[in-house]
Short mmCIF file of C-alpha atoms in Angstrom, two decimals:
data_model
loop_
_atom_site.label_atom_id
_atom_site.label_comp_id
_atom_site.label_asym_id
_atom_site.label_seq_id
_atom_site.Cartn_x
_atom_site.Cartn_y
_atom_site.Cartn_z
CA UNK A 194 286.69 86.69 54.62
CA UNK A 195 284.68 89.61 55.87
CA UNK A 196 282.50 92.32 54.32
CA UNK A 197 284.21 95.53 53.36
CA UNK A 198 282.20 97.44 55.94
CA UNK A 199 283.86 95.11 58.57
CA UNK A 200 287.30 96.12 57.36
CA UNK A 201 286.23 99.76 57.35
CA UNK A 202 285.15 99.49 60.93
CA UNK A 203 288.42 97.88 61.96
CA UNK A 204 290.52 100.64 60.28
CA UNK A 205 288.42 103.26 62.28
CA UNK A 206 288.73 101.24 65.62
CA UNK A 207 292.50 100.87 65.14
CA UNK A 208 293.02 104.48 64.40
CA UNK A 209 290.85 105.31 67.55
CA UNK A 210 293.24 102.93 69.58
CA UNK A 211 296.31 104.84 68.47
CA UNK A 212 294.88 108.22 69.08
CA UNK A 213 293.37 107.57 72.44
CA UNK A 214 295.96 105.19 73.89
CA UNK A 215 299.26 106.01 72.16
CA UNK A 216 299.12 109.80 71.95
CA UNK A 217 298.92 109.83 68.18
CA UNK A 218 297.00 112.51 66.32
CA UNK A 219 295.17 112.23 63.00
CA UNK A 220 296.48 114.01 59.90
CA UNK A 221 294.29 114.55 56.89
CA UNK A 222 296.19 113.43 53.88
CA UNK A 223 293.44 112.06 51.77
CA UNK A 224 289.73 112.26 51.28
CA UNK A 225 289.66 108.40 51.20
CA UNK A 226 287.71 107.41 54.31
CA UNK A 227 289.58 104.12 54.16
CA UNK A 228 292.84 105.52 54.83
CA UNK A 229 294.11 107.03 58.08
CA UNK A 230 297.39 108.90 58.82
CA UNK A 231 298.65 109.38 62.24
CA UNK A 232 301.58 111.19 63.77
CA UNK A 233 303.35 111.07 67.11
CA UNK A 234 306.26 113.45 67.45
CA UNK A 235 307.45 111.59 70.59
CA UNK A 236 307.36 108.13 69.25
CA UNK A 237 310.81 106.78 68.52
CA UNK A 238 309.98 103.61 66.74
CA UNK A 239 306.98 104.48 64.47
CA UNK A 240 306.26 108.23 64.49
CA UNK A 241 304.00 108.04 61.30
CA UNK A 242 301.45 105.53 60.82
CA UNK A 243 299.07 104.78 57.85
CA UNK A 244 296.07 102.49 58.44
CA UNK A 245 294.26 101.21 55.56
CA UNK A 246 291.05 99.12 54.97
CA UNK A 247 292.38 98.02 51.57
CA UNK A 248 294.54 94.99 51.03
CA UNK A 249 298.18 95.62 51.60
CA UNK A 250 298.91 94.63 48.02
CA UNK A 251 296.68 97.81 46.82
CA UNK A 252 298.84 100.12 48.83
CA UNK A 253 300.72 102.37 46.32
CA UNK A 254 304.20 102.43 47.90
CA UNK A 255 305.58 105.28 46.01
CA UNK A 256 302.76 107.65 46.98
CA UNK A 257 302.76 106.42 50.47
CA UNK A 258 306.58 107.03 50.68
CA UNK A 259 306.00 110.58 49.07
CA UNK A 260 303.38 111.31 51.81
CA UNK A 261 305.58 110.11 54.61
CA UNK A 262 308.45 112.40 53.56
CA UNK A 263 306.05 115.42 53.42
CA UNK A 264 304.80 114.57 56.97
CA UNK A 265 308.25 114.10 58.18
CA UNK A 266 309.15 117.57 56.93
CA UNK A 267 306.29 119.30 58.36
CA UNK A 268 306.43 117.65 61.89
CA UNK A 269 310.18 117.25 62.14
CA UNK A 270 310.14 113.51 62.67
CA UNK A 271 311.54 110.37 61.03
CA UNK A 272 309.65 109.21 57.98
CA UNK A 273 309.75 105.66 59.41
CA UNK A 274 306.63 103.79 60.70
CA UNK A 275 304.11 101.30 59.72
CA UNK A 276 301.57 100.79 56.88
CA UNK A 277 298.90 98.74 58.61
CA UNK A 278 296.25 96.91 56.39
CA UNK A 279 293.24 95.47 58.49
CA UNK A 280 292.05 93.74 55.26
CA UNK A 281 292.45 89.95 55.54
CA UNK A 282 292.51 89.52 51.90
CA UNK A 283 296.13 90.97 51.97
CA UNK A 284 299.02 88.88 50.81
CA UNK A 285 302.11 91.20 50.93
CA UNK A 286 303.78 92.05 54.19
CA UNK A 287 307.22 93.01 55.43
CA UNK A 288 308.78 94.77 58.39
CA UNK A 289 306.95 98.21 57.55
CA UNK A 290 303.85 96.98 55.63
CA UNK A 291 301.86 94.74 57.84
CA UNK A 292 298.53 92.89 58.15
CA UNK A 293 296.54 93.09 61.46
CA UNK A 294 293.19 91.50 62.32
CA UNK A 295 291.52 88.77 64.38
CA UNK A 296 293.67 85.78 64.38
CA UNK A 297 296.30 87.32 62.10
CA UNK A 298 299.30 89.51 62.82
CA UNK A 299 302.44 90.09 60.70
CA UNK A 300 305.80 89.27 62.09
CA UNK A 301 307.30 92.96 62.59
CA UNK A 302 309.25 94.27 65.46
CA UNK A 303 307.72 97.63 64.98
CA UNK A 304 304.21 96.13 65.25
CA UNK A 305 305.25 93.97 68.10
CA UNK A 306 306.36 97.09 70.10
CA UNK A 307 302.57 97.80 70.62
CA UNK A 308 301.83 95.26 73.10
CA UNK A 309 298.39 93.72 73.13
CA UNK A 310 297.44 95.26 69.73
CA UNK A 311 296.40 91.86 68.50
CA UNK A 312 293.29 91.83 70.86
CA UNK A 313 291.91 95.27 69.53
CA UNK A 314 289.94 94.02 66.52
CA UNK A 315 287.07 91.58 66.85
CA UNK A 316 284.49 90.39 64.20
CA UNK A 317 281.02 91.98 64.52
CA UNK A 318 277.63 90.39 63.61
CA UNK A 319 276.49 93.78 62.24
CA UNK A 320 279.41 95.42 60.35
CA UNK A 321 277.30 98.53 59.49
CA UNK A 322 276.49 99.19 62.95
CA UNK A 323 280.04 98.55 64.11
CA UNK A 324 281.31 101.01 61.41
CA UNK A 325 278.93 103.80 62.54
CA UNK A 326 279.81 103.26 66.34
CA UNK A 327 283.59 103.27 65.41
CA UNK A 328 283.12 106.67 63.60
CA UNK A 329 281.28 108.12 66.61
CA UNK A 330 283.92 106.94 69.02
CA UNK A 331 286.90 108.26 66.89
CA UNK A 332 285.09 111.75 66.48
CA UNK A 333 284.68 111.99 70.29
CA UNK A 334 288.40 110.99 70.82
CA UNK A 335 289.65 113.28 68.12
CA UNK A 336 287.72 116.44 69.72
CA UNK A 337 289.20 115.61 73.23
CA UNK A 338 292.68 115.02 71.87
CA UNK A 339 292.75 118.24 69.72
CA UNK A 340 291.44 120.25 72.92
CA UNK A 341 294.28 118.84 74.84
CA UNK A 342 296.83 119.35 72.20
CA UNK A 343 295.83 122.91 71.69
CA UNK A 344 295.89 123.90 75.32
CA UNK A 345 299.28 122.15 75.78
CA UNK A 346 301.07 122.91 72.33
CA UNK A 347 299.46 126.31 71.51
CA UNK A 348 299.23 128.52 74.54
CA UNK A 349 299.60 131.72 72.72
CA UNK A 350 296.77 130.82 70.37
CA UNK A 351 294.58 129.86 73.32
CA UNK A 352 295.33 133.07 75.31
CA UNK A 353 294.94 135.42 72.33
CA UNK A 354 291.60 133.72 71.31
CA UNK A 355 290.39 134.07 75.02
CA UNK A 356 291.40 137.81 75.09
CA UNK A 357 289.62 138.46 71.75
CA UNK A 358 286.55 136.71 73.04
CA UNK A 359 286.58 138.59 76.25
CA UNK A 360 286.94 142.05 74.42
CA UNK A 361 284.07 140.94 72.19
CA UNK A 362 281.96 140.32 75.28
CA UNK A 363 282.83 143.73 76.64
CA UNK A 364 281.76 145.30 73.44
CA UNK A 365 278.37 143.45 73.62
CA UNK A 366 277.90 144.97 77.17
CA UNK A 367 278.83 148.47 75.89
CA UNK A 368 276.23 148.13 73.00
CA UNK A 369 273.56 146.78 75.37
CA UNK A 370 274.10 150.00 77.61
CA UNK A 371 273.48 152.19 74.45
CA UNK A 372 276.88 152.52 72.66
CA UNK A 373 276.72 152.37 68.88
CA UNK A 374 278.84 149.88 67.06
CA UNK A 375 281.42 152.49 66.03
CA UNK A 376 281.60 154.07 69.56
CA UNK A 377 281.95 150.60 71.19
CA UNK A 378 284.70 149.53 68.68
CA UNK A 379 286.57 152.87 69.33
CA UNK A 380 286.25 152.58 73.03
CA UNK A 381 287.83 149.17 72.93
CA UNK A 382 290.80 150.39 70.89
CA UNK A 383 289.76 150.04 67.22
CA UNK A 384 291.91 151.84 64.41
CA UNK A 385 290.74 155.46 63.57
CA UNK A 386 293.20 157.61 61.83
CA UNK A 387 291.91 161.05 63.18
CA UNK A 388 292.39 159.60 66.71
CA UNK A 389 295.80 158.36 65.94
CA UNK A 390 297.01 161.69 64.32
CA UNK A 391 295.48 164.23 66.52
CA UNK A 392 295.10 162.22 69.69
CA UNK A 393 298.49 160.53 69.49
CA UNK A 394 296.81 157.18 70.18
CA UNK A 395 299.15 155.09 68.26
CA UNK A 396 298.40 152.09 70.46
CA UNK A 397 295.35 151.60 68.06
CA UNK A 398 297.66 150.30 65.40
CA UNK A 399 297.96 147.14 67.73
CA UNK A 400 294.83 146.92 69.81
CA UNK A 401 292.57 147.13 66.84
CA UNK A 402 293.59 143.57 66.11
CA UNK A 403 291.75 142.29 69.13
CA UNK A 404 288.48 144.17 68.54
CA UNK A 405 285.48 142.70 66.75
CA UNK A 406 281.86 143.93 66.81
CA UNK A 407 280.21 141.50 64.45
CA UNK A 408 279.85 137.85 65.51
CA UNK A 409 280.35 136.48 62.09
CA UNK A 410 283.51 138.37 61.63
CA UNK A 411 284.64 137.14 65.07
CA UNK A 412 283.88 133.53 64.26
CA UNK A 413 285.60 133.43 60.85
CA UNK A 414 288.69 135.03 62.36
CA UNK A 415 288.90 132.90 65.42
CA UNK A 416 288.43 129.69 63.31
CA UNK A 417 291.19 130.73 60.86
CA UNK A 418 293.47 131.85 63.75
CA UNK A 419 293.16 128.54 65.67
CA UNK A 420 293.60 126.44 62.48
CA UNK A 421 296.69 128.44 61.60
CA UNK A 422 298.07 128.53 65.15
CA UNK A 423 297.84 124.70 65.45
CA UNK A 424 300.16 124.42 62.56
CA UNK A 425 302.58 127.30 63.01
CA UNK A 426 302.98 127.91 66.85
CA UNK A 427 304.66 124.54 67.53
CA UNK A 428 307.08 125.29 64.57
CA UNK A 429 307.89 128.96 65.58
CA UNK A 430 307.77 128.67 69.30
CA UNK A 431 305.75 130.87 71.48
CA UNK A 432 307.83 134.21 71.30
CA UNK A 433 308.33 134.13 67.58
CA UNK A 434 304.86 133.23 67.01
CA UNK A 435 303.50 136.11 68.97
CA UNK A 436 306.02 138.36 67.32
CA UNK A 437 304.68 137.42 63.92
CA UNK A 438 301.08 137.84 64.94
CA UNK A 439 301.83 141.45 66.48
CA UNK A 440 303.92 142.38 63.46
CA UNK A 441 301.06 141.41 61.07
CA UNK A 442 298.55 143.44 62.97
CA UNK A 443 300.87 146.61 63.11
CA UNK A 444 301.98 146.37 59.49
CA UNK A 445 298.51 145.62 58.22
CA UNK A 446 297.09 148.89 60.08
CA UNK A 447 300.17 150.83 58.93
CA UNK A 448 299.05 150.06 55.33
CA UNK A 449 295.61 151.15 56.02
CA UNK A 450 296.99 154.36 57.61
CA UNK A 451 298.68 155.23 54.43
CA UNK A 452 295.78 154.58 52.01
CA UNK A 453 292.67 155.17 53.95
CA UNK A 454 291.76 158.27 56.00
CA UNK A 455 288.34 157.71 57.48
CA UNK A 456 287.96 153.98 57.99
CA UNK A 457 287.34 152.46 61.35
CA UNK A 458 289.47 149.43 61.27
CA UNK A 459 289.31 146.32 63.57
CA UNK A 460 290.01 142.59 63.55
CA UNK A 461 292.95 140.27 63.60
CA UNK A 462 293.20 139.66 59.92
CA UNK A 463 296.50 141.34 59.38
CA UNK A 464 297.99 138.88 61.97
CA UNK A 465 296.29 136.07 60.19
CA UNK A 466 297.74 136.91 56.98
CA UNK A 467 301.26 137.32 58.53
CA UNK A 468 300.89 133.77 59.90
CA UNK A 469 299.69 132.62 56.36
CA UNK A 470 302.93 134.16 54.91
CA UNK A 471 305.16 132.31 57.37
CA UNK A 472 303.34 129.10 56.60
CA UNK A 473 303.90 129.47 52.83
CA UNK A 474 307.60 130.13 53.40
CA UNK A 475 307.82 127.15 55.72
CA UNK A 476 306.21 124.70 53.23
CA UNK A 477 308.68 125.91 50.53
CA UNK A 478 311.56 125.62 53.10
CA UNK A 479 310.58 122.04 53.99
CA UNK A 480 309.61 121.28 50.39
CA UNK A 481 306.25 119.94 51.71
CA UNK A 482 304.53 122.20 48.99
CA UNK A 483 305.64 119.54 46.53
CA UNK A 484 303.23 117.09 47.96
CA UNK A 485 299.96 117.39 45.81
CA UNK A 486 297.49 116.97 48.80
CA UNK A 487 299.26 119.63 51.01
CA UNK A 488 299.56 121.95 47.92
CA UNK A 489 295.76 121.62 47.13
CA UNK A 490 294.97 122.48 50.85
CA UNK A 491 297.32 125.62 50.76
CA UNK A 492 295.63 126.67 47.37
CA UNK A 493 292.16 126.19 49.02
CA UNK A 494 293.22 128.28 52.01
CA UNK A 495 294.57 131.02 49.79
CA UNK A 496 291.41 131.20 47.74
CA UNK A 497 289.22 131.21 50.78
CA UNK A 498 291.19 134.15 52.20
CA UNK A 499 291.23 135.98 48.90
CA UNK A 500 287.36 135.66 48.87
CA UNK A 501 287.17 136.98 52.43
CA UNK A 502 289.37 139.92 51.46
CA UNK A 503 286.85 140.89 48.78
CA UNK A 504 283.97 140.95 51.15
CA UNK A 505 282.44 144.34 51.87
CA UNK A 506 283.92 146.17 54.82
CA UNK A 507 287.13 144.16 54.79
CA UNK A 508 290.40 145.81 54.29
CA UNK A 509 292.52 144.29 51.51
CA UNK A 510 295.40 146.61 52.45
CA UNK A 511 295.46 145.24 55.95
CA UNK A 512 295.65 141.79 54.58
CA UNK A 513 298.39 142.72 52.07
CA UNK A 514 300.44 144.51 54.79
CA UNK A 515 300.25 141.43 57.14
CA UNK A 516 301.10 138.95 54.22
CA UNK A 517 304.16 140.93 53.29
CA UNK A 518 305.81 141.08 56.73
CA UNK A 519 304.69 137.35 57.38
CA UNK A 520 306.85 136.44 54.30
CA UNK A 521 309.80 138.47 55.38
CA UNK A 522 309.68 137.00 58.93
CA UNK A 523 309.10 133.40 57.54
CA UNK A 524 312.31 133.68 55.59
CA UNK A 525 314.25 135.23 58.62
CA UNK A 526 313.15 132.48 61.02
CA UNK A 527 313.74 129.73 58.38
CA UNK A 528 316.56 127.04 59.29
CA UNK A 529 317.63 125.87 56.07
CA UNK A 530 321.46 125.96 55.72
CA UNK A 531 321.45 126.97 52.14
CA UNK A 532 319.14 129.99 52.84
CA UNK A 533 321.85 131.90 54.75
CA UNK A 534 322.09 134.61 52.13
CA UNK A 535 318.41 134.68 51.54
CA UNK A 536 317.81 135.38 55.34
CA UNK A 537 320.41 138.11 55.34
CA UNK A 538 318.60 139.77 52.36
CA UNK A 539 315.21 139.43 54.08
CA UNK A 540 316.50 141.16 57.06
CA UNK A 541 317.84 143.98 55.12
CA UNK A 542 314.79 144.31 53.03
CA UNK A 543 312.47 144.23 56.16
CA UNK A 544 314.48 147.18 57.65
CA UNK A 545 314.13 149.05 54.42
CA UNK A 546 310.42 148.22 54.06
CA UNK A 547 309.68 149.28 57.62
CA UNK A 548 311.52 152.61 57.20
CA UNK A 549 309.71 153.20 54.02
CA UNK A 550 306.34 152.66 55.65
CA UNK A 551 307.22 155.07 58.42
CA UNK A 552 308.13 157.86 56.05
CA UNK A 553 304.85 157.25 53.97
CA UNK A 554 302.89 157.47 57.39
CA UNK A 555 304.54 160.79 58.16
CA UNK A 556 303.82 162.06 54.52
CA UNK A 557 300.17 160.97 54.87
CA UNK A 558 299.10 162.26 58.19
CA UNK A 559 296.14 164.24 57.04
CA UNK A 560 292.79 162.84 58.01
CA UNK A 561 289.37 164.04 57.53
CA UNK A 562 287.39 163.20 60.76
CA UNK A 563 283.70 162.33 60.93
CA UNK A 564 282.59 164.98 63.51
CA UNK A 565 279.27 163.41 63.95
CA UNK A 566 280.84 160.05 64.83
CA UNK A 567 283.28 161.75 67.13
CA UNK A 568 280.62 163.72 68.97
CA UNK A 569 278.70 160.57 69.58
CA UNK A 570 281.95 158.89 70.68
CA UNK A 571 282.64 161.57 73.21
CA UNK A 572 278.98 161.47 74.51
CA UNK A 573 279.36 157.74 75.05
CA UNK A 574 282.33 158.17 77.21
CA UNK A 575 280.58 160.83 79.09
CA UNK A 576 277.62 158.39 79.45
CA UNK A 577 279.92 155.71 81.21
CA UNK A 578 281.45 158.40 83.47
CA UNK A 579 284.63 159.18 81.74
CA UNK A 580 284.08 162.96 81.50
CA UNK A 581 287.92 163.84 81.29
CA UNK A 582 288.23 161.73 78.09
CA UNK A 583 285.12 163.17 76.55
CA UNK A 584 286.41 166.60 77.27
CA UNK A 585 289.62 165.58 75.63
CA UNK A 586 287.92 164.53 72.44
CA UNK A 587 285.98 167.86 72.36
CA UNK A 588 289.13 169.88 72.80
CA UNK A 589 290.84 168.06 69.94
CA UNK A 590 288.09 168.08 67.22
CA UNK A 591 285.64 170.76 68.11
#
């Protein structure tokens, strides 16, 4: 028999094999570093794999089956697949729970479909070194695989992230040329109620979502956006995903319009919370929320976003507006047969909700402009050669 570190190394090496050679991708279902879950939505025979460094006899079959059903619901694949133990102290094996290692391979049609797999694992004279090397290899493979998957499977997330970064870079240039943070943000389309009401610049309700002036704010939002996008864009499809994102930004800024007169608003947070609302509905729709591991991850995400909402300068109302429309759209875009009446109700409620927001916006059009900021804003446009727009601002407010 071998040391536990040797079994650990084999588990990592085998996971790396499936990721790099068989187009599987890793899914975090456990904090246990001796257990790896992999999913391949294009695999017909074994779409879900679980690789363990523990003996097959120690595998908790009810828990594994429960996790398989959760992954099956989330990724829309069959819950069938292999539980592979690389621990040679294993005794139990059958068609779906198998043992694999140097000189040992369970009889299984599913396992036999991976030709040449019996030659992947070899003993090492230094199991500790082998384990560290295996971890480095799988980390590199995972990064490359995720990059390929995001480019291929999440084009809207990639394009929107790129646009947001370009706008941030333009803002940096404007500030280097003398523009203040507020002026540069407004020049790029940030939300500002006086410019919307008096200037008729309603486009700011949308364009504000792509504007960031603080690098920390940008990084937090981009990271959250890409994490949510990886999960939700493949589920919704490009058009619906983009619709939810835009709706979240618009409704978030509409909420701000109603309750806040003088704030300069920016950031994609309203859209993020709309995506979060869709994700919550999807997890309830597929019943994946019943899985304790997935439920704990969702709770952690909600707590993190709630804490972000409480930071200085962050608009709780924009987040609330985005979350509400995201929940409505998540229900409307759901596919459960027994949710037909719920979908119709959500459609009706969204229409009423939207009309109510528009009425409140009309009733709350008064805004108290900051004349000093607007004067500086006009001067900045003039500095960059846009005299006509600078004069327009002066005519509107002075």
